[in-house]
PDB file of C-alpha atoms and ligand atoms in Angstrom:
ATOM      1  CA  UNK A   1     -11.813 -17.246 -29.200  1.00 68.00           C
ATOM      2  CA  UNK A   2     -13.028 -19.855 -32.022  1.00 70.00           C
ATOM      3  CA  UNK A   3     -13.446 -16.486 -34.295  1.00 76.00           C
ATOM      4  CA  UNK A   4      -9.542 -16.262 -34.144  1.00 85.00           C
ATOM      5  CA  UNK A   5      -8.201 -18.002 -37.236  1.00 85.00           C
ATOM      6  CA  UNK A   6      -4.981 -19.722 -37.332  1.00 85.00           C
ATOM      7  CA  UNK A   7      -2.884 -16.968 -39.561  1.00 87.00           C
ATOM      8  CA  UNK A   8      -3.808 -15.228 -36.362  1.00 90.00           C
ATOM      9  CA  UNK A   9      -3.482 -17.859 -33.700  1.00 92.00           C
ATOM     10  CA  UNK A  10       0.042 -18.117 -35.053  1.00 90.00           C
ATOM     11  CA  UNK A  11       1.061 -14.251 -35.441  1.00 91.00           C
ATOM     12  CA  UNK A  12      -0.011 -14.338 -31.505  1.00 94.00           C
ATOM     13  CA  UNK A  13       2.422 -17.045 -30.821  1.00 93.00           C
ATOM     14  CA  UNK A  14       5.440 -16.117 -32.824  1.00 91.00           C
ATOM     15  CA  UNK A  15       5.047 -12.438 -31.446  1.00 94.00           C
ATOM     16  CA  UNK A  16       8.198 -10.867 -30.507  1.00 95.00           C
ATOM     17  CA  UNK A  17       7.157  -7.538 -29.101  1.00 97.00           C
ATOM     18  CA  UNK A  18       3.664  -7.199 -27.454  1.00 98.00           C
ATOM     19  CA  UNK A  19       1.171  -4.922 -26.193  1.00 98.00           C
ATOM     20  CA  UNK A  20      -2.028  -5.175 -24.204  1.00 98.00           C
ATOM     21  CA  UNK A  21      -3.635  -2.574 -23.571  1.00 98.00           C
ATOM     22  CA  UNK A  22      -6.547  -2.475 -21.118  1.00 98.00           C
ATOM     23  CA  UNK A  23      -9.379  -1.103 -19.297  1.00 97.00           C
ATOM     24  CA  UNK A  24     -11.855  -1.105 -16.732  1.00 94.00           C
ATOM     25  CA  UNK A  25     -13.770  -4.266 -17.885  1.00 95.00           C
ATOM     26  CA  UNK A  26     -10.050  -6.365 -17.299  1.00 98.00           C
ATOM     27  CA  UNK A  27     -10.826  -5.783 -13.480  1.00 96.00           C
ATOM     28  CA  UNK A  28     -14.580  -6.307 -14.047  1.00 94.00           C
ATOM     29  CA  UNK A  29     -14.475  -9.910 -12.887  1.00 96.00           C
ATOM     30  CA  UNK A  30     -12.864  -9.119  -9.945  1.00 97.00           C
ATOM     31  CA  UNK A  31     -15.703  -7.196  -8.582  1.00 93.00           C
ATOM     32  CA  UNK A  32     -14.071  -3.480  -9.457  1.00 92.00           C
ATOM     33  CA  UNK A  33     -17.388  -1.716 -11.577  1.00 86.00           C
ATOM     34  CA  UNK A  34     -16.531  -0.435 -14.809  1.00 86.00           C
ATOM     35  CA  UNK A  35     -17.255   3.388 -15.527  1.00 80.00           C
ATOM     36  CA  UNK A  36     -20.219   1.986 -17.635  1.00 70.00           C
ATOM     37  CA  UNK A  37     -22.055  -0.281 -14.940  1.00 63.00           C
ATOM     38  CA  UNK A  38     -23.956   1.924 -12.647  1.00 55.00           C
ATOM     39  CA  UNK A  39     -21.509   2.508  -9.924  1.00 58.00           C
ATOM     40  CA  UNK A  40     -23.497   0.474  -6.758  1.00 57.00           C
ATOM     41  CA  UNK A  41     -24.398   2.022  -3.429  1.00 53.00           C
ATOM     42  CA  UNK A  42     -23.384   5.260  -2.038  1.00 54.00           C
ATOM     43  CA  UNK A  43     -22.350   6.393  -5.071  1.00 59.00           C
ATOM     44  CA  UNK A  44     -25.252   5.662  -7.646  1.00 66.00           C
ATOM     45  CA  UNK A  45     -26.368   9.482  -7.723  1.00 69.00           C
ATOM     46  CA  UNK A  46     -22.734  10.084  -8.919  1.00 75.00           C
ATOM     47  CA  UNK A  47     -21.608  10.350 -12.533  1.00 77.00           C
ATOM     48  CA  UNK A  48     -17.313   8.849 -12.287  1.00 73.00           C
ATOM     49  CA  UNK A  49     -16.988  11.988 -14.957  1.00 73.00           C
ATOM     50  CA  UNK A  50     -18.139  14.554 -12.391  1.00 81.00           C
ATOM     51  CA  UNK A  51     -15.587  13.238  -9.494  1.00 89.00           C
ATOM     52  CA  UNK A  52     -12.910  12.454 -11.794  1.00 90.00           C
ATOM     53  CA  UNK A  53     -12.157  16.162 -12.664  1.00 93.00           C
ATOM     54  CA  UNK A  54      -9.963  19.325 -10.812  1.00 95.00           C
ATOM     55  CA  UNK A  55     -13.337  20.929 -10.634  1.00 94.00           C
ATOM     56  CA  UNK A  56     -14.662  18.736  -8.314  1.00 94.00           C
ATOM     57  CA  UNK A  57     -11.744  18.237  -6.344  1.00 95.00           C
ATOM     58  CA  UNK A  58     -11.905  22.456  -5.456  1.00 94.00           C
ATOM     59  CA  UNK A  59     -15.805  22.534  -5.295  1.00 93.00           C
ATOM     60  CA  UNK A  60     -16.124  19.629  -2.852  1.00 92.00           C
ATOM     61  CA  UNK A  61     -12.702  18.046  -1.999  1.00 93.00           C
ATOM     62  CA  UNK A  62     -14.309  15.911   0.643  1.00 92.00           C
ATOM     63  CA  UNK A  63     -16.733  13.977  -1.557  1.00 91.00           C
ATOM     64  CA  UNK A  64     -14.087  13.127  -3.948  1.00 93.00           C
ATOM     65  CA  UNK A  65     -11.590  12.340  -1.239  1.00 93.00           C
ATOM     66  CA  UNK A  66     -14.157   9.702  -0.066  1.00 91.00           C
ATOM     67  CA  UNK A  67     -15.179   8.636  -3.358  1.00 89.00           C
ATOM     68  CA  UNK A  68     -11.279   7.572  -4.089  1.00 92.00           C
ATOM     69  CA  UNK A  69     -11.032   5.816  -0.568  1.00 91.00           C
ATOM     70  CA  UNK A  70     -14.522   3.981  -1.611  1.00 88.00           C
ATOM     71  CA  UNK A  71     -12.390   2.577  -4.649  1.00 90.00           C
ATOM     72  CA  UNK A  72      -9.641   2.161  -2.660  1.00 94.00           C
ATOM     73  CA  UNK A  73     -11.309  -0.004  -0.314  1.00 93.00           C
ATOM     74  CA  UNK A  74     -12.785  -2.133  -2.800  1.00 92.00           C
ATOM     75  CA  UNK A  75      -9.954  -2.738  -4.605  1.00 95.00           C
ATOM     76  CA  UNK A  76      -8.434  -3.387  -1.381  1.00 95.00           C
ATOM     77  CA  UNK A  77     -10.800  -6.256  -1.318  1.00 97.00           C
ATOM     78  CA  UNK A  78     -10.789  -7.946  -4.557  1.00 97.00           C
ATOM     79  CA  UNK A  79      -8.218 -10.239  -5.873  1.00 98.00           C
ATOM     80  CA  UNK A  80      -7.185 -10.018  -9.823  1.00 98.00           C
ATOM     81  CA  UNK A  81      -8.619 -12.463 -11.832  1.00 98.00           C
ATOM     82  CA  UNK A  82      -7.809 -15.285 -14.302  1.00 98.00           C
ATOM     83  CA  UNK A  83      -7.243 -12.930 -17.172  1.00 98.00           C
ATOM     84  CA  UNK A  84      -4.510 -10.781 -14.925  1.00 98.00           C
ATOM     85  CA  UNK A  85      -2.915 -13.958 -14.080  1.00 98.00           C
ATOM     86  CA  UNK A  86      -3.044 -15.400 -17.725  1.00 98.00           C
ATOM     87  CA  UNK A  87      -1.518 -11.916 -18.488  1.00 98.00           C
ATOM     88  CA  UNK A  88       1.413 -12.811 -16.249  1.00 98.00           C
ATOM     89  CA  UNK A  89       2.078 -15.724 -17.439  1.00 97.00           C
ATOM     90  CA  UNK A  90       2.529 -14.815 -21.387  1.00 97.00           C
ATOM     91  CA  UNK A  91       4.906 -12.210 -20.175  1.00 96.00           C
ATOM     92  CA  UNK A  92       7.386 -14.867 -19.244  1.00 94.00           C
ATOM     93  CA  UNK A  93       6.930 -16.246 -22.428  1.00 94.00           C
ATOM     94  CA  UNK A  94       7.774 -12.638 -24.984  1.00 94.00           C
ATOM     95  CA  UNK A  95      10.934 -10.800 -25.202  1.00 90.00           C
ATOM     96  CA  UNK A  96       9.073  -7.699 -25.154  1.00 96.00           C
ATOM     97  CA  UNK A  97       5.969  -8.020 -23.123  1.00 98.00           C
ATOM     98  CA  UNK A  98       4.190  -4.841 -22.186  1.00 98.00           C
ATOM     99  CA  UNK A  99       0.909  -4.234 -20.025  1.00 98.00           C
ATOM    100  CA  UNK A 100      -0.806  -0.602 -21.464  1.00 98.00           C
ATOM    101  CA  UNK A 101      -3.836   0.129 -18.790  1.00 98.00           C
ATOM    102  CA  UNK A 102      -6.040   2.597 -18.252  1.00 97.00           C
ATOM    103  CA  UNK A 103      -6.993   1.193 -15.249  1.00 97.00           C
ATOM    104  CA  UNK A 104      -5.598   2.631 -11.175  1.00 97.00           C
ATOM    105  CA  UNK A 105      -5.917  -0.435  -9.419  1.00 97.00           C
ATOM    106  CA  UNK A 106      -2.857  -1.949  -9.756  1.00 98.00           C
ATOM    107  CA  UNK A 107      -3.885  -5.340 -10.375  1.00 98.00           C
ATOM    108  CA  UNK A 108      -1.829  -6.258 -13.499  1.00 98.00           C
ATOM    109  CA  UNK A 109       0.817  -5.533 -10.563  1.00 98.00           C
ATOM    110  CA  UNK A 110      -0.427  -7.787  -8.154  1.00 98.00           C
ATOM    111  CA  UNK A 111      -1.048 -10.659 -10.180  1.00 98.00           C
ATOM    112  CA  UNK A 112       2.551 -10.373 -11.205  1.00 98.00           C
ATOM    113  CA  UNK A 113       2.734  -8.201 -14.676  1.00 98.00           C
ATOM    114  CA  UNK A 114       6.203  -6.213 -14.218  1.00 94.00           C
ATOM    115  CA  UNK A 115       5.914  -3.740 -16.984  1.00 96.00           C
ATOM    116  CA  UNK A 116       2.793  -1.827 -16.371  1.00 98.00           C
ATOM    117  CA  UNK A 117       2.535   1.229 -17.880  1.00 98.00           C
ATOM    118  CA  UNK A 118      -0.484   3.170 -16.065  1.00 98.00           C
ATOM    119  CA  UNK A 119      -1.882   6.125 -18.734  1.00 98.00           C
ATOM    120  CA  UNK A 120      -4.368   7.450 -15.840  1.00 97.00           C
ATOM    121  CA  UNK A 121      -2.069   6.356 -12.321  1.00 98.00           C
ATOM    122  CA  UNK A 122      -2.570   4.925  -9.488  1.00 98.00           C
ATOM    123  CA  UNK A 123      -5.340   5.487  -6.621  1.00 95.00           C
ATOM    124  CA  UNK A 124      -2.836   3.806  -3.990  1.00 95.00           C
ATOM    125  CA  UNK A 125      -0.325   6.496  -4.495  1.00 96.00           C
ATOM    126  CA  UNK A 126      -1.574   9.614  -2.345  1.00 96.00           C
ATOM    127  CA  UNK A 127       0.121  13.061  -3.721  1.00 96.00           C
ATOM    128  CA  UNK A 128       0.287  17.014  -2.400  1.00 96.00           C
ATOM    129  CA  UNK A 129      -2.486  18.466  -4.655  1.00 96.00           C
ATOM    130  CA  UNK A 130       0.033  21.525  -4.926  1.00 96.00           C
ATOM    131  CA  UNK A 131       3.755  20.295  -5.026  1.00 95.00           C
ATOM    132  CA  UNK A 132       2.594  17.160  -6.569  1.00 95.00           C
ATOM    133  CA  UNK A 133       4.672  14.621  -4.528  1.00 95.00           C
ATOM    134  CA  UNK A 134       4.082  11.369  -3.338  1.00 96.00           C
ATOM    135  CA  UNK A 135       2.917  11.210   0.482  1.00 94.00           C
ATOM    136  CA  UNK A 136       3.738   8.053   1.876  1.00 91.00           C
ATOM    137  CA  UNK A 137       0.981   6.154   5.148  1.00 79.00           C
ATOM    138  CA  UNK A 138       0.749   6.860   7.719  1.00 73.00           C
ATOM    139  CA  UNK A 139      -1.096  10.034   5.987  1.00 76.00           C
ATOM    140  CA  UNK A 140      -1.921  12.854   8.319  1.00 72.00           C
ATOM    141  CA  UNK A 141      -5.180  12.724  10.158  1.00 71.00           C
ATOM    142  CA  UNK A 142      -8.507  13.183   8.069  1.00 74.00           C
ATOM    143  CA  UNK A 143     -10.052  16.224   9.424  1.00 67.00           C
ATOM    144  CA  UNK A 144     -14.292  16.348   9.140  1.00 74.00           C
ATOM    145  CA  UNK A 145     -13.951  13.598   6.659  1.00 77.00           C
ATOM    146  CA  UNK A 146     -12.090  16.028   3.898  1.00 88.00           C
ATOM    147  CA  UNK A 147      -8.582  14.823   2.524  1.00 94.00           C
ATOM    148  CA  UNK A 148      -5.828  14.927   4.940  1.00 93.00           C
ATOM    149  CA  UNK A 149      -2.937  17.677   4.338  1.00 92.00           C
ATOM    150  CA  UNK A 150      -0.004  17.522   3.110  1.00 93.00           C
ATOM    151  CA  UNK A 151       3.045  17.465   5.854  1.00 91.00           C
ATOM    152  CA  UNK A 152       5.192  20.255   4.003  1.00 91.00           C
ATOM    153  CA  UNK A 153       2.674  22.933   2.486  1.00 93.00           C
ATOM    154  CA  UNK A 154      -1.012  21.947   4.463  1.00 91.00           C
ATOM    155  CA  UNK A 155      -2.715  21.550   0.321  1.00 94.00           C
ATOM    156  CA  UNK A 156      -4.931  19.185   0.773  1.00 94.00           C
ATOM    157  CA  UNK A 157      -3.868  15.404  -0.537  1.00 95.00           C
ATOM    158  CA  UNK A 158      -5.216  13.603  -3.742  1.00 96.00           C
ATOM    159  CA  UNK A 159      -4.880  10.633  -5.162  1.00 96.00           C
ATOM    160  CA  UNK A 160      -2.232  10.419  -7.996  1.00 97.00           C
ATOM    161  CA  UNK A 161      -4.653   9.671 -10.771  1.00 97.00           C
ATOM    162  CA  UNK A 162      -5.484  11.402 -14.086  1.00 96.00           C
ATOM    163  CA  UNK A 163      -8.446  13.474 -13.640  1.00 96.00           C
ATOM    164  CA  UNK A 164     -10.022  14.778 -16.603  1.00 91.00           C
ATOM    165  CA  UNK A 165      -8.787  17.557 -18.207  1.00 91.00           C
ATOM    166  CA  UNK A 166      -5.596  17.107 -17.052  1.00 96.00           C
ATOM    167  CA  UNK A 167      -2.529  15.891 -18.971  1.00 96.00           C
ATOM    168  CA  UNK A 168      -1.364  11.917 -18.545  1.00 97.00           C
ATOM    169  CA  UNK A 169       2.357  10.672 -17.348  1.00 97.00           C
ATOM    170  CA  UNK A 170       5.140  12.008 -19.347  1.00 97.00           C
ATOM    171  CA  UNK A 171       7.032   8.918 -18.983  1.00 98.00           C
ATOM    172  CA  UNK A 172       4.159   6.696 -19.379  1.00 98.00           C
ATOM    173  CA  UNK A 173       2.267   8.112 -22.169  1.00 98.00           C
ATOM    174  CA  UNK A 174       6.094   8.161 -24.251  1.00 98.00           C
ATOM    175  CA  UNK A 175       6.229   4.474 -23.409  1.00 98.00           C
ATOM    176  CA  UNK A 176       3.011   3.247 -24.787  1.00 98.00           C
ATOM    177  CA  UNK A 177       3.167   5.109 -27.607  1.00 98.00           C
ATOM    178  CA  UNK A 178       6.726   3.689 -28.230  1.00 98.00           C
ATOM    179  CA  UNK A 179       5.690  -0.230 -27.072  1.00 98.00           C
ATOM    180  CA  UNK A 180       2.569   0.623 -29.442  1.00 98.00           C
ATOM    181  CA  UNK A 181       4.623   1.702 -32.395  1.00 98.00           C
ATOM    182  CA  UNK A 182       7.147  -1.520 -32.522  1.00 98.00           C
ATOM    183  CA  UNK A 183       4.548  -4.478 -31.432  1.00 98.00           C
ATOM    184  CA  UNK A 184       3.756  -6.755 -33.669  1.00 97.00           C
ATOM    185  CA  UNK A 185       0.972  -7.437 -31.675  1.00 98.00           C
ATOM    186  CA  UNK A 186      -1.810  -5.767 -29.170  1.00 98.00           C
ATOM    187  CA  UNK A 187      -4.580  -6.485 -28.157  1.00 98.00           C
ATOM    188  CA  UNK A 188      -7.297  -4.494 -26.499  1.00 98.00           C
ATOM    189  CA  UNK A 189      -9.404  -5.786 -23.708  1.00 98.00           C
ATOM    190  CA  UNK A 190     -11.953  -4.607 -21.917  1.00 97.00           C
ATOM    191  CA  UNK A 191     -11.834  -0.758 -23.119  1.00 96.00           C
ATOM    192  CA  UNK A 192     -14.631   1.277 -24.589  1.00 92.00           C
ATOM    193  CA  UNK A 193     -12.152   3.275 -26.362  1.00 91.00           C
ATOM    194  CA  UNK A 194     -13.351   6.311 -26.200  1.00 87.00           C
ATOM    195  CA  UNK A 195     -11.489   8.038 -24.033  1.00 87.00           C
ATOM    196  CA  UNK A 196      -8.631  10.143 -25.859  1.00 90.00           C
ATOM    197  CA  UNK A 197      -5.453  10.441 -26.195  1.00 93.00           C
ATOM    198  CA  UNK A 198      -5.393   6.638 -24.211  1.00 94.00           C
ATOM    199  CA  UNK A 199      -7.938   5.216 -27.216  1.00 94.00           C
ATOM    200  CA  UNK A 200      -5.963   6.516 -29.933  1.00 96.00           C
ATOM    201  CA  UNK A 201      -2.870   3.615 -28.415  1.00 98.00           C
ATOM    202  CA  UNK A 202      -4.624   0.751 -30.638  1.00 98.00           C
ATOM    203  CA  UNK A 203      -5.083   2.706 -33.506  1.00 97.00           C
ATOM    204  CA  UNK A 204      -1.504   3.928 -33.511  1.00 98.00           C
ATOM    205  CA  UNK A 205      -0.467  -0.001 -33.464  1.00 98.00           C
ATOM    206  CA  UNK A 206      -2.723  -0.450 -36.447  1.00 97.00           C
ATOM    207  CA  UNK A 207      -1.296   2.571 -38.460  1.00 97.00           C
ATOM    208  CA  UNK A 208       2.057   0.666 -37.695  1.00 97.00           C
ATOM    209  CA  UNK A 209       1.126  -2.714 -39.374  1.00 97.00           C
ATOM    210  CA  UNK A 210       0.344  -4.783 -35.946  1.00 98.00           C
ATOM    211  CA  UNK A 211      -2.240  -7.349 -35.725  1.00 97.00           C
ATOM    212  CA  UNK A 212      -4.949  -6.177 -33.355  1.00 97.00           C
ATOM    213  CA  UNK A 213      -6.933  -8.474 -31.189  1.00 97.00           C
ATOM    214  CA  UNK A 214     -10.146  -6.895 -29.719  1.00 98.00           C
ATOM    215  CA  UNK A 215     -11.438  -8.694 -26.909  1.00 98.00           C
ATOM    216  CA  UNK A 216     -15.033  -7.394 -25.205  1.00 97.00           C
ATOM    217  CA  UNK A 217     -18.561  -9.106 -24.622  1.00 95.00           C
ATOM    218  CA  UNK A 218     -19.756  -5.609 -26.656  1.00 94.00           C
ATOM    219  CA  UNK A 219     -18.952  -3.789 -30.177  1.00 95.00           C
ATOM    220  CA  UNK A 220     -16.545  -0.975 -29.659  1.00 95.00           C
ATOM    221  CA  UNK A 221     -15.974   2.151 -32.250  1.00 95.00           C
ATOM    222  CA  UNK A 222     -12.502   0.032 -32.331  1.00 96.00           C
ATOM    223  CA  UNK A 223     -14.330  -3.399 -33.383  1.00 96.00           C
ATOM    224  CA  UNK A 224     -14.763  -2.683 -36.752  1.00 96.00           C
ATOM    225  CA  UNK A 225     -10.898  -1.303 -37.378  1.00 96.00           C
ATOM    226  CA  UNK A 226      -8.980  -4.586 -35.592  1.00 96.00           C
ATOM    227  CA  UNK A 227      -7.816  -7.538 -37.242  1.00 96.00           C
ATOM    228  CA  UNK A 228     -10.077  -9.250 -35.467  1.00 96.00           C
ATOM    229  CA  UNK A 229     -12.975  -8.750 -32.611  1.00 95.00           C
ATOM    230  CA  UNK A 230     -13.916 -11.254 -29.962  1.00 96.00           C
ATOM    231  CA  UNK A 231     -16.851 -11.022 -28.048  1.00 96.00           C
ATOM    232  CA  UNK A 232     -15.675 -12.378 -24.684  1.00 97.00           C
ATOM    233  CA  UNK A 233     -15.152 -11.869 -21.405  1.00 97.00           C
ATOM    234  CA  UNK A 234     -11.275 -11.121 -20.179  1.00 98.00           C
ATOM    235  CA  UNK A 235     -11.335 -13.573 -17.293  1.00 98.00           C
ATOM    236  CA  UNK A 236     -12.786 -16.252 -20.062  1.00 97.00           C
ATOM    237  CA  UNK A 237     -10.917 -15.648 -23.007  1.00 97.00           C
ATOM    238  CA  UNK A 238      -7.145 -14.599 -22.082  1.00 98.00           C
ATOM    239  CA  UNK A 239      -6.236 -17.769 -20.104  1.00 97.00           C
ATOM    240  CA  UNK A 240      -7.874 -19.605 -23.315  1.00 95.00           C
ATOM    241  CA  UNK A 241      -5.423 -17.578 -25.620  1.00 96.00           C
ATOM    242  CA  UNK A 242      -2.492 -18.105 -23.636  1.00 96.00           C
ATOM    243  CA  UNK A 243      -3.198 -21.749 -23.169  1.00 94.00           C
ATOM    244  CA  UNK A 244      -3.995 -22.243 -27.036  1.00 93.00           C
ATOM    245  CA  UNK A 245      -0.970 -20.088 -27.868  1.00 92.00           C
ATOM    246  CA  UNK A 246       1.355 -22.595 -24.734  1.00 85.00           C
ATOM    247  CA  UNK A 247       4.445 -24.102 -26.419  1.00 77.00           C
ATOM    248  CA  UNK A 248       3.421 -27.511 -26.987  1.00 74.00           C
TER     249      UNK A 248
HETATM  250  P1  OAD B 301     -15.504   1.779 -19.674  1.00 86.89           P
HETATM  251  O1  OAD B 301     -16.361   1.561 -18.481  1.00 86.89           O
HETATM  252  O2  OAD B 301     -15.709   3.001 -20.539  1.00 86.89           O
HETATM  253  O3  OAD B 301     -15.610   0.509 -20.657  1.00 86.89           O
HETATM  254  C1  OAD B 301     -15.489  -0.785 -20.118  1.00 86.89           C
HETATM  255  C2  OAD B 301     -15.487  -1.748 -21.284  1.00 86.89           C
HETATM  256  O4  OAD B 301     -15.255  -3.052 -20.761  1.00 86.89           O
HETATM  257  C3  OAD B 301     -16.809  -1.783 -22.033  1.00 86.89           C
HETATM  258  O5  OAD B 301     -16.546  -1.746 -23.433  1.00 86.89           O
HETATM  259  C4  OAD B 301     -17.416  -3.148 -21.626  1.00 86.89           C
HETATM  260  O6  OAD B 301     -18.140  -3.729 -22.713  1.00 86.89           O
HETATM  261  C5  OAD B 301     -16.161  -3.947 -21.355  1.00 86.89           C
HETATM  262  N1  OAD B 301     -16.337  -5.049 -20.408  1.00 86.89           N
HETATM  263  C6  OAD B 301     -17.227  -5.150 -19.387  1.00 86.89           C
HETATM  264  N2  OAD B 301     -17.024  -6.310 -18.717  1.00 86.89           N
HETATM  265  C7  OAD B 301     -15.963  -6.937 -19.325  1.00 86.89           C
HETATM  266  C8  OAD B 301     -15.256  -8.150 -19.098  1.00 86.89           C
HETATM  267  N3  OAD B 301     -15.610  -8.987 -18.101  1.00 86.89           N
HETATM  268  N4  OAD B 301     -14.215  -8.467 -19.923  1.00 86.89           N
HETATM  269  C9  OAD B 301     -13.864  -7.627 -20.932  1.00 86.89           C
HETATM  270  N5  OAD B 301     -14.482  -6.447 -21.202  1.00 86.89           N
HETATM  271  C10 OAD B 301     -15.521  -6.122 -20.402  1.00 86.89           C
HETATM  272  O7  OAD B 301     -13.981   1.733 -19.162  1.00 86.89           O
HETATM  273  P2  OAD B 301     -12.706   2.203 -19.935  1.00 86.89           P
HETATM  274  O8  OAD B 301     -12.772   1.935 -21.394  1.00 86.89           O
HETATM  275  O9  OAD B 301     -11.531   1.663 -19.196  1.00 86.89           O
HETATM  276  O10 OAD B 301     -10.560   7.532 -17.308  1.00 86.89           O
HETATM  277  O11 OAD B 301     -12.755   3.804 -19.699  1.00 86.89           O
HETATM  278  C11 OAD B 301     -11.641   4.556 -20.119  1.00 86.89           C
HETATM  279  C12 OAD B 301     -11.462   5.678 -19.146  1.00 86.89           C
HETATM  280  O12 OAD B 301     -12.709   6.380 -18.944  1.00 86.89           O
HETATM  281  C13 OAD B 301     -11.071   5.241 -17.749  1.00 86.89           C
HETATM  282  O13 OAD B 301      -9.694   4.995 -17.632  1.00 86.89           O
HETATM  283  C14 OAD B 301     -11.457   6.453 -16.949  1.00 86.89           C
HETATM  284  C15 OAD B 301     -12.846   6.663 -17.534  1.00 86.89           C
HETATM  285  O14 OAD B 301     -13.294   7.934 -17.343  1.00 86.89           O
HETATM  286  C16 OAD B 301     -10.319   8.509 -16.371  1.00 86.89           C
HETATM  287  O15 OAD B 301     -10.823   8.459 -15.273  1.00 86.89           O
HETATM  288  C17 OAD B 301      -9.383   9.590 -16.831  1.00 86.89           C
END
């Protein structure tokens, strides 16, 4: 964080309207692998890019049933971790305060963020593969381990996340392109930006004169169009920022 200077130390703390838009390494040190680290155990042989698609889902709807309830699970188990909860606390602090993620797992939402605008859903929420609505527990038994079916129309259940090739949340895409336009500030943690249209959200700040932090141990294609970079860790460096940045 020492490679922030003051101009920006001080454009952080007299921000207004704020984005921070994240990715799979925010939930890293919780324990939840990003789609870069190999993913551990059962699903080593797996690459996330040939679950996370419709394809899949037809050819083998039971695999990526079970790979979903393997996240699920996990998440299930983790808790989120000082950089969530550092998140949560600057929101009280900014008029306009809004969490951008990429991430399903909902813990920007546990750890007490209230405007969290998910580009790629949620893998709690369960939905009808074919009407597309939301099927709340108890779900309908599994049969032979394959996703259970949906109550109204028997299509077998998913969960509501953005697979790829598909097209992200009206309402959620129009917000984060809207909070991206008018923040003064955002700042990108734990993303390897290259996943489109979510990656372009930065870059769209930038075009609109916003100071960008980057924050991630590793260089990003993004690192070397911020404002500034920091090679850090989210759980390390947010609760760092937002103490620095604490009204004194
Ligand atoms: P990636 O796995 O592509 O990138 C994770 C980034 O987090 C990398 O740049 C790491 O250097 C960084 N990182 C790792 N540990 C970190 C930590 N403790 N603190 C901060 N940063 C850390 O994940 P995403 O960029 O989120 O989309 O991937 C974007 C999208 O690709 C995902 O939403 C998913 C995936 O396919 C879909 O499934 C549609």
């Amino acid at each position: 964080m020492d490679s922030l200077s003051e101009g920006i130390i001080s454009q952080l703390a007299g921000a207004r309207s704020l984005v921070v838009f994240t990715g799979a390494g925010m939930s890293a040190e919780s324990g939840v692998p990003t789609f870069r680290d190999a993913q551990t155990g059962l699903w080593a042989r797996y690459e996330p890019s040939d679950l996370a698609t419709p394809e899949a889902f037809a050819r083998d709807p039971a695999l990526v049933w079970q790979w979903y309830a393997w996240r699920r699970e996990l998440v299930a188990g983790v808790e989120p971790n000082a950089g969530h909860q550092a998140l949560a606390t600057w929101q009280t602090r900014v008029k306009a305060f809004t969490v951008v993620t990429q991430n399903v797992d909902g813990l920007h939402q546990r750890a007490g963020s209230d405007r969290v605008l998910e580009l790629h859903g949620n893998l709690h929420r369960i939905i009808c593969s074919s009407e597309g609505m939301e099927v709340r527990d108890p779900l309908p038994p599994v049969a032979e381990g394959g996703p259970p079916r949906c109550p109204q129309c028997a299509a077998p259940l998913r969960p509501d996340v953005v697979w790829f090739g598909e097209a992200l949340p009206e309402r959620a895409w129009e917000g984060a392109m809207q909070a991206a336009a008018r923040a003064e500030v955002l700042l990108s943690v734990g993303t390897s930006g290259l996943v489109h249209p979510a990656a372009g959200i930065p870059l769209l700040a930038l075009q609109h004169g916003a100071v960008v932090v980057e924050i991630n141990p590793e260089p990003t294609p993004l690192s070397h169009q911020v404002t500034a970079s920091v090679r850090g860790t989210a759980a390390q460096v947010l609760p760092a920022l937002v103490e620095r940045l604490a009204p004194r």
